[in-house]
Short mmCIF file of N, CA and C in Angstrom, two decimals:
data_model
loop_
_atom_site.label_atom_id
_atom_site.label_comp_id
_atom_site.label_asym_id
_atom_site.label_seq_id
_atom_site.Cartn_x
_atom_site.Cartn_y
_atom_site.Cartn_z
N MET G 973 0.76 -1.36 -0.16
CA MET G 973 -0.34 -0.18 -0.09
C MET G 973 0.58 1.33 0.06
N ALA G 974 2.35 1.43 0.57
CA ALA G 974 3.12 2.30 0.61
C ALA G 974 3.43 2.94 -0.88
N TRP G 975 3.34 1.97 -1.88
CA TRP G 975 3.46 2.71 -3.06
C TRP G 975 2.21 3.72 -3.79
N PHE G 976 0.76 3.17 -3.37
CA PHE G 976 0.00 4.63 -3.24
C PHE G 976 0.15 5.94 -2.76
N PHE G 977 0.77 5.95 -1.42
CA PHE G 977 1.08 6.98 -0.84
C PHE G 977 2.15 8.07 -1.02
N ARG G 978 3.44 7.35 -1.61
CA ARG G 978 4.84 7.59 -1.58
C ARG G 978 4.82 8.60 -2.85
N GLY G 979 3.96 8.67 -3.63
CA GLY G 979 3.94 9.80 -4.95
C GLY G 979 3.25 10.73 -4.07
N ARG G 980 2.92 11.14 -3.30
CA ARG G 980 1.85 12.18 -2.58
C ARG G 980 3.15 13.18 -2.11
N ARG G 981 3.28 14.15 -2.45
CA ARG G 981 3.86 15.49 -1.99
C ARG G 981 3.24 16.42 -1.75
N ASN G 982 3.21 16.86 -0.15
CA ASN G 982 2.21 18.02 0.00
C ASN G 982 2.93 18.46 1.71
N ASP G 983 2.76 19.60 1.83
CA ASP G 983 3.41 20.45 2.95
C ASP G 983 2.36 20.06 3.88
N ASN G 984 1.35 19.85 4.04
CA ASN G 984 0.55 19.84 5.03
C ASN G 984 -0.18 18.39 5.66
N LYS G 985 0.68 17.21 5.53
CA LYS G 985 0.50 16.19 5.61
C LYS G 985 -0.88 15.83 5.64
N ASP G 986 -1.37 14.83 4.81
CA ASP G 986 -2.52 14.37 4.66
C ASP G 986 -2.56 13.62 6.04
N THR G 987 -4.10 13.36 6.02
CA THR G 987 -4.54 12.77 7.19
C THR G 987 -5.35 11.32 6.58
N ILE G 988 -4.92 10.15 6.86
CA ILE G 988 -5.34 8.78 6.33
C ILE G 988 -6.12 8.04 7.56
N LEU G 989 -7.31 7.88 7.69
CA LEU G 989 -7.93 7.00 8.79
C LEU G 989 -8.19 5.73 8.28
N PHE G 990 -7.80 4.92 9.04
CA PHE G 990 -8.19 3.48 8.84
C PHE G 990 -9.04 2.67 9.72
N LEU G 991 -9.89 2.08 8.80
CA LEU G 991 -11.33 1.69 10.10
C LEU G 991 -11.28 -0.06 9.60
N GLY G 992 -11.72 -0.40 10.90
CA GLY G 992 -11.95 -1.99 10.69
C GLY G 992 -11.70 -2.81 12.02
N ASN G 993 -11.46 -4.16 11.83
CA ASN G 993 -11.40 -5.25 13.01
C ASN G 993 -9.75 -5.29 13.35
N SER G 994 -9.70 -6.76 14.06
CA SER G 994 -8.57 -6.90 14.46
C SER G 994 -7.07 -6.93 13.56
N ILE G 995 -7.64 -7.15 12.45
CA ILE G 995 -6.44 -6.91 11.46
C ILE G 995 -6.17 -5.25 10.97
N VAL G 996 -6.70 -4.58 10.89
CA VAL G 996 -6.44 -3.30 10.94
C VAL G 996 -6.11 -3.04 11.93
N LYS G 997 -6.38 -3.11 13.37
CA LYS G 997 -5.68 -2.70 14.55
C LYS G 997 -4.41 -3.14 14.50
N GLY G 998 -3.99 -4.44 14.36
CA GLY G 998 -2.51 -4.79 14.68
C GLY G 998 -2.58 -5.44 15.81
N ASP G 999 -1.37 -6.13 16.02
CA ASP G 999 -1.39 -6.62 17.53
C ASP G 999 0.26 -6.35 18.06
N VAL G 1000 0.78 -6.69 18.89
CA VAL G 1000 1.90 -6.54 19.57
C VAL G 1000 2.85 -6.90 18.72
N GLY G 1001 2.65 -8.16 18.14
CA GLY G 1001 3.76 -8.79 17.03
C GLY G 1001 3.74 -7.90 15.66
N TYR G 1002 3.05 -7.65 15.33
CA TYR G 1002 3.01 -6.75 14.20
C TYR G 1002 1.90 -5.90 13.78
N ASN G 1003 2.03 -4.53 13.64
CA ASN G 1003 0.94 -3.64 13.29
C ASN G 1003 1.65 -3.13 11.91
N TRP G 1004 0.81 -3.62 10.91
CA TRP G 1004 1.15 -3.00 9.53
C TRP G 1004 0.82 -1.59 8.96
N ILE G 1005 -0.05 -0.95 10.13
CA ILE G 1005 -0.14 0.18 10.04
C ILE G 1005 1.09 1.33 10.36
N ASN G 1006 1.66 0.57 11.65
CA ASN G 1006 2.90 1.41 12.09
C ASN G 1006 4.07 1.12 10.82
N ALA G 1007 3.82 -0.03 10.29
CA ALA G 1007 5.05 -0.34 9.45
C ALA G 1007 4.67 0.86 8.27
N LEU G 1008 3.51 0.81 7.61
CA LEU G 1008 2.86 1.87 6.77
C LEU G 1008 3.78 3.27 7.14
N ALA G 1009 3.78 3.49 8.37
CA ALA G 1009 3.52 5.18 8.49
C ALA G 1009 5.21 5.19 8.24
N ARG G 1010 6.12 3.84 9.03
CA ARG G 1010 7.38 4.29 8.76
C ARG G 1010 7.92 4.38 7.35
N ASP G 1011 7.11 4.08 5.93
CA ASP G 1011 7.44 4.35 4.99
C ASP G 1011 6.68 5.50 4.24
N VAL G 1012 5.65 6.09 4.60
CA VAL G 1012 5.20 7.39 4.23
C VAL G 1012 5.22 8.08 5.60
N PRO G 1013 6.58 8.86 5.88
CA PRO G 1013 6.53 9.77 6.75
C PRO G 1013 5.61 11.55 6.42
N ASN G 1014 5.14 11.41 5.18
CA ASN G 1014 4.56 12.49 5.03
C ASN G 1014 3.10 12.69 5.22
N MET G 1015 2.79 11.29 5.70
CA MET G 1015 1.01 11.27 6.02
C MET G 1015 1.07 11.01 7.66
N LYS G 1016 -0.04 11.25 7.94
CA LYS G 1016 -0.60 11.21 9.18
C LYS G 1016 -1.47 9.99 9.08
N LEU G 1017 -1.03 9.19 9.72
CA LEU G 1017 -2.41 7.87 9.83
C LEU G 1017 -3.06 7.35 11.05
N VAL G 1018 -4.06 7.59 10.93
CA VAL G 1018 -5.23 7.21 12.21
C VAL G 1018 -5.66 5.66 12.28
N ASN G 1019 -5.33 5.24 13.17
CA ASN G 1019 -5.69 3.75 13.11
C ASN G 1019 -6.95 3.29 14.09
N LYS G 1020 -7.95 3.27 13.87
CA LYS G 1020 -8.91 3.17 14.41
C LYS G 1020 -9.85 1.72 14.30
N GLY G 1021 -8.74 0.72 13.98
CA GLY G 1021 -8.88 -0.91 14.27
C GLY G 1021 -9.70 -1.14 15.76
N GLU G 1022 -10.48 -1.86 15.65
CA GLU G 1022 -11.25 -2.31 17.36
C GLU G 1022 -11.58 -4.19 16.88
N ASN G 1023 -10.57 -4.85 17.73
CA ASN G 1023 -10.93 -5.82 18.13
C ASN G 1023 -12.43 -6.62 17.60
N GLY G 1024 -12.93 -7.23 16.97
CA GLY G 1024 -14.27 -7.80 16.82
C GLY G 1024 -14.98 -6.98 16.09
N SER G 1025 -15.13 -6.10 15.43
CA SER G 1025 -15.71 -4.98 14.74
C SER G 1025 -16.52 -5.59 13.72
N GLN G 1026 -17.91 -5.29 13.32
CA GLN G 1026 -18.66 -5.72 12.70
C GLN G 1026 -19.26 -4.59 11.91
N ILE G 1027 -19.72 -4.67 10.87
CA ILE G 1027 -20.30 -3.67 10.03
C ILE G 1027 -20.63 -2.73 10.58
N PRO G 1028 -22.12 -2.94 11.68
CA PRO G 1028 -22.92 -1.47 12.51
C PRO G 1028 -22.14 -1.04 13.11
N GLY G 1029 -20.58 -1.60 13.97
CA GLY G 1029 -19.95 -0.97 14.86
C GLY G 1029 -18.86 -0.22 14.45
N VAL G 1030 -18.44 -0.68 12.81
CA VAL G 1030 -17.58 0.48 12.19
C VAL G 1030 -18.00 1.54 11.84
N ILE G 1031 -19.61 1.89 11.48
CA ILE G 1031 -20.25 2.69 11.20
C ILE G 1031 -19.96 3.99 12.44
N ASN G 1032 -20.15 3.36 13.58
CA ASN G 1032 -19.80 4.33 14.57
C ASN G 1032 -18.46 4.93 14.72
N ILE G 1033 -17.48 3.90 14.35
CA ILE G 1033 -16.37 4.29 14.75
C ILE G 1033 -16.05 5.27 13.56
N LEU G 1034 -16.72 5.26 12.25
CA LEU G 1034 -16.23 6.33 10.99
C LEU G 1034 -16.71 7.85 11.85
N ARG G 1035 -17.89 7.61 12.24
CA ARG G 1035 -18.47 9.07 13.27
C ARG G 1035 -17.12 9.55 13.88
N LYS G 1036 -16.85 8.60 14.92
CA LYS G 1036 -15.47 9.17 15.72
C LYS G 1036 -14.32 9.86 15.02
N GLY G 1037 -14.07 8.78 13.84
CA GLY G 1037 -12.89 8.90 13.20
C GLY G 1037 -13.05 10.45 12.00
N LEU G 1038 -14.03 10.73 12.16
CA LEU G 1038 -14.45 12.07 11.11
C LEU G 1038 -13.81 13.12 11.97
N GLU G 1039 -13.53 13.07 13.22
CA GLU G 1039 -13.09 14.29 14.20
C GLU G 1039 -11.98 14.48 13.66
N PHE G 1040 -10.70 13.56 12.79
CA PHE G 1040 -9.78 13.89 12.41
C PHE G 1040 -9.34 14.48 10.90
N HIS G 1041 -10.65 14.78 10.54
CA HIS G 1041 -10.69 15.43 9.26
C HIS G 1041 -9.77 14.49 8.00
N PRO G 1042 -10.33 13.16 7.88
CA PRO G 1042 -8.95 12.72 6.93
C PRO G 1042 -9.15 13.11 5.55
N SER G 1043 -8.08 13.09 4.88
CA SER G 1043 -8.13 13.18 3.62
C SER G 1043 -8.63 11.83 2.86
N ALA G 1044 -8.48 10.64 3.18
CA ALA G 1044 -8.99 9.29 2.56
C ALA G 1044 -9.04 8.68 3.67
N ILE G 1045 -9.95 7.96 3.40
CA ILE G 1045 -10.34 6.72 4.13
C ILE G 1045 -10.06 5.05 4.04
N VAL G 1046 -9.68 4.45 4.50
CA VAL G 1046 -9.41 3.09 3.92
C VAL G 1046 -10.27 2.14 5.05
N VAL G 1047 -11.10 1.18 4.58
CA VAL G 1047 -12.09 0.44 5.29
C VAL G 1047 -11.80 -1.11 4.97
N HIS G 1048 -11.51 -1.69 6.09
CA HIS G 1048 -11.46 -3.31 5.95
C HIS G 1048 -12.27 -3.94 6.92
N ILE G 1049 -13.57 -4.26 6.54
CA ILE G 1049 -14.57 -5.58 7.41
C ILE G 1049 -15.52 -6.18 6.91
N GLY G 1050 -16.04 -7.04 7.65
CA GLY G 1050 -16.75 -8.25 7.05
C GLY G 1050 -16.29 -9.65 7.27
N GLY G 1051 -14.94 -9.51 7.87
CA GLY G 1051 -14.56 -11.08 8.26
C GLY G 1051 -15.17 -11.23 10.18
N ASN G 1052 -15.59 -10.38 10.66
CA ASN G 1052 -16.63 -10.61 11.37
C ASN G 1052 -18.00 -10.85 11.57
N ASP G 1053 -18.38 -10.63 10.37
CA ASP G 1053 -19.88 -10.19 10.33
C ASP G 1053 -20.30 -11.80 9.34
N VAL G 1054 -19.30 -12.72 8.99
CA VAL G 1054 -19.69 -13.78 8.23
C VAL G 1054 -20.62 -14.83 8.91
N SER G 1055 -20.39 -15.13 10.33
CA SER G 1055 -21.02 -16.22 10.61
C SER G 1055 -22.65 -15.31 11.56
N CYS G 1056 -22.56 -13.71 11.32
CA CYS G 1056 -23.88 -13.10 12.30
C CYS G 1056 -24.53 -12.91 11.61
N SER G 1057 -25.85 -12.83 12.10
CA SER G 1057 -27.37 -12.48 11.42
C SER G 1057 -27.54 -10.91 12.08
N TYR G 1058 -28.24 -10.25 11.01
CA TYR G 1058 -28.66 -9.04 11.51
C TYR G 1058 -30.27 -8.70 11.24
N ASN G 1059 -30.94 -9.79 11.60
CA ASN G 1059 -32.61 -9.52 11.62
C ASN G 1059 -33.01 -8.64 12.21
N GLU G 1060 -32.27 -8.09 12.96
CA GLU G 1060 -32.94 -6.91 14.20
C GLU G 1060 -32.60 -5.75 13.45
N ILE G 1061 -31.72 -5.45 12.50
CA ILE G 1061 -31.59 -4.33 11.98
C ILE G 1061 -32.40 -3.93 10.53
N PRO G 1062 -33.36 -3.37 10.86
CA PRO G 1062 -34.23 -3.14 9.34
C PRO G 1062 -33.60 -2.15 8.22
N ALA G 1063 -32.52 -1.27 8.60
CA ALA G 1063 -31.84 -0.75 7.33
C ALA G 1063 -31.14 -1.59 6.72
N LEU G 1064 -30.10 -2.75 7.43
CA LEU G 1064 -29.36 -3.78 6.85
C LEU G 1064 -30.72 -4.86 6.10
N ASN G 1065 -31.97 -4.90 6.40
CA ASN G 1065 -32.89 -5.95 5.67
C ASN G 1065 -33.77 -4.77 4.59
N ALA G 1066 -33.62 -3.80 4.65
CA ALA G 1066 -34.40 -3.36 3.67
C ALA G 1066 -34.00 -3.83 1.94
N GLY G 1067 -35.26 -4.14 1.46
CA GLY G 1067 -35.09 -4.79 0.22
C GLY G 1067 -34.93 -6.50 0.18
N ARG G 1068 -34.81 -6.72 1.15
CA ARG G 1068 -35.13 -8.47 1.14
C ARG G 1068 -36.30 -8.68 1.26
N HIS G 1069 -36.53 -9.64 0.53
CA HIS G 1069 -37.96 -10.42 0.56
C HIS G 1069 -37.88 -11.62 0.87
N GLY G 1070 -39.10 -12.25 1.84
CA GLY G 1070 -39.37 -13.20 2.70
C GLY G 1070 -38.94 -14.46 2.09
#
């Protein structure tokens, strides 16, 4: 991903917001966003990954992340949603027919 950001030159340090689950959050063994930050020092990278995040929760994280006024947002979601049911969320079920 660093190749995408390296070509950008600016004096104001663009802010890139990362949203998602534990893959985004990283762990003590390896955090790919920290590794990316070393490769693109002209960017401010904000890591808002949370363990166990699912799509509805990431929407709430996005609202909080917008406080950083990001220039771009990178989203990685869905892994924790595979075995879940969202029957109780009407907005996610709109358009489904019985």
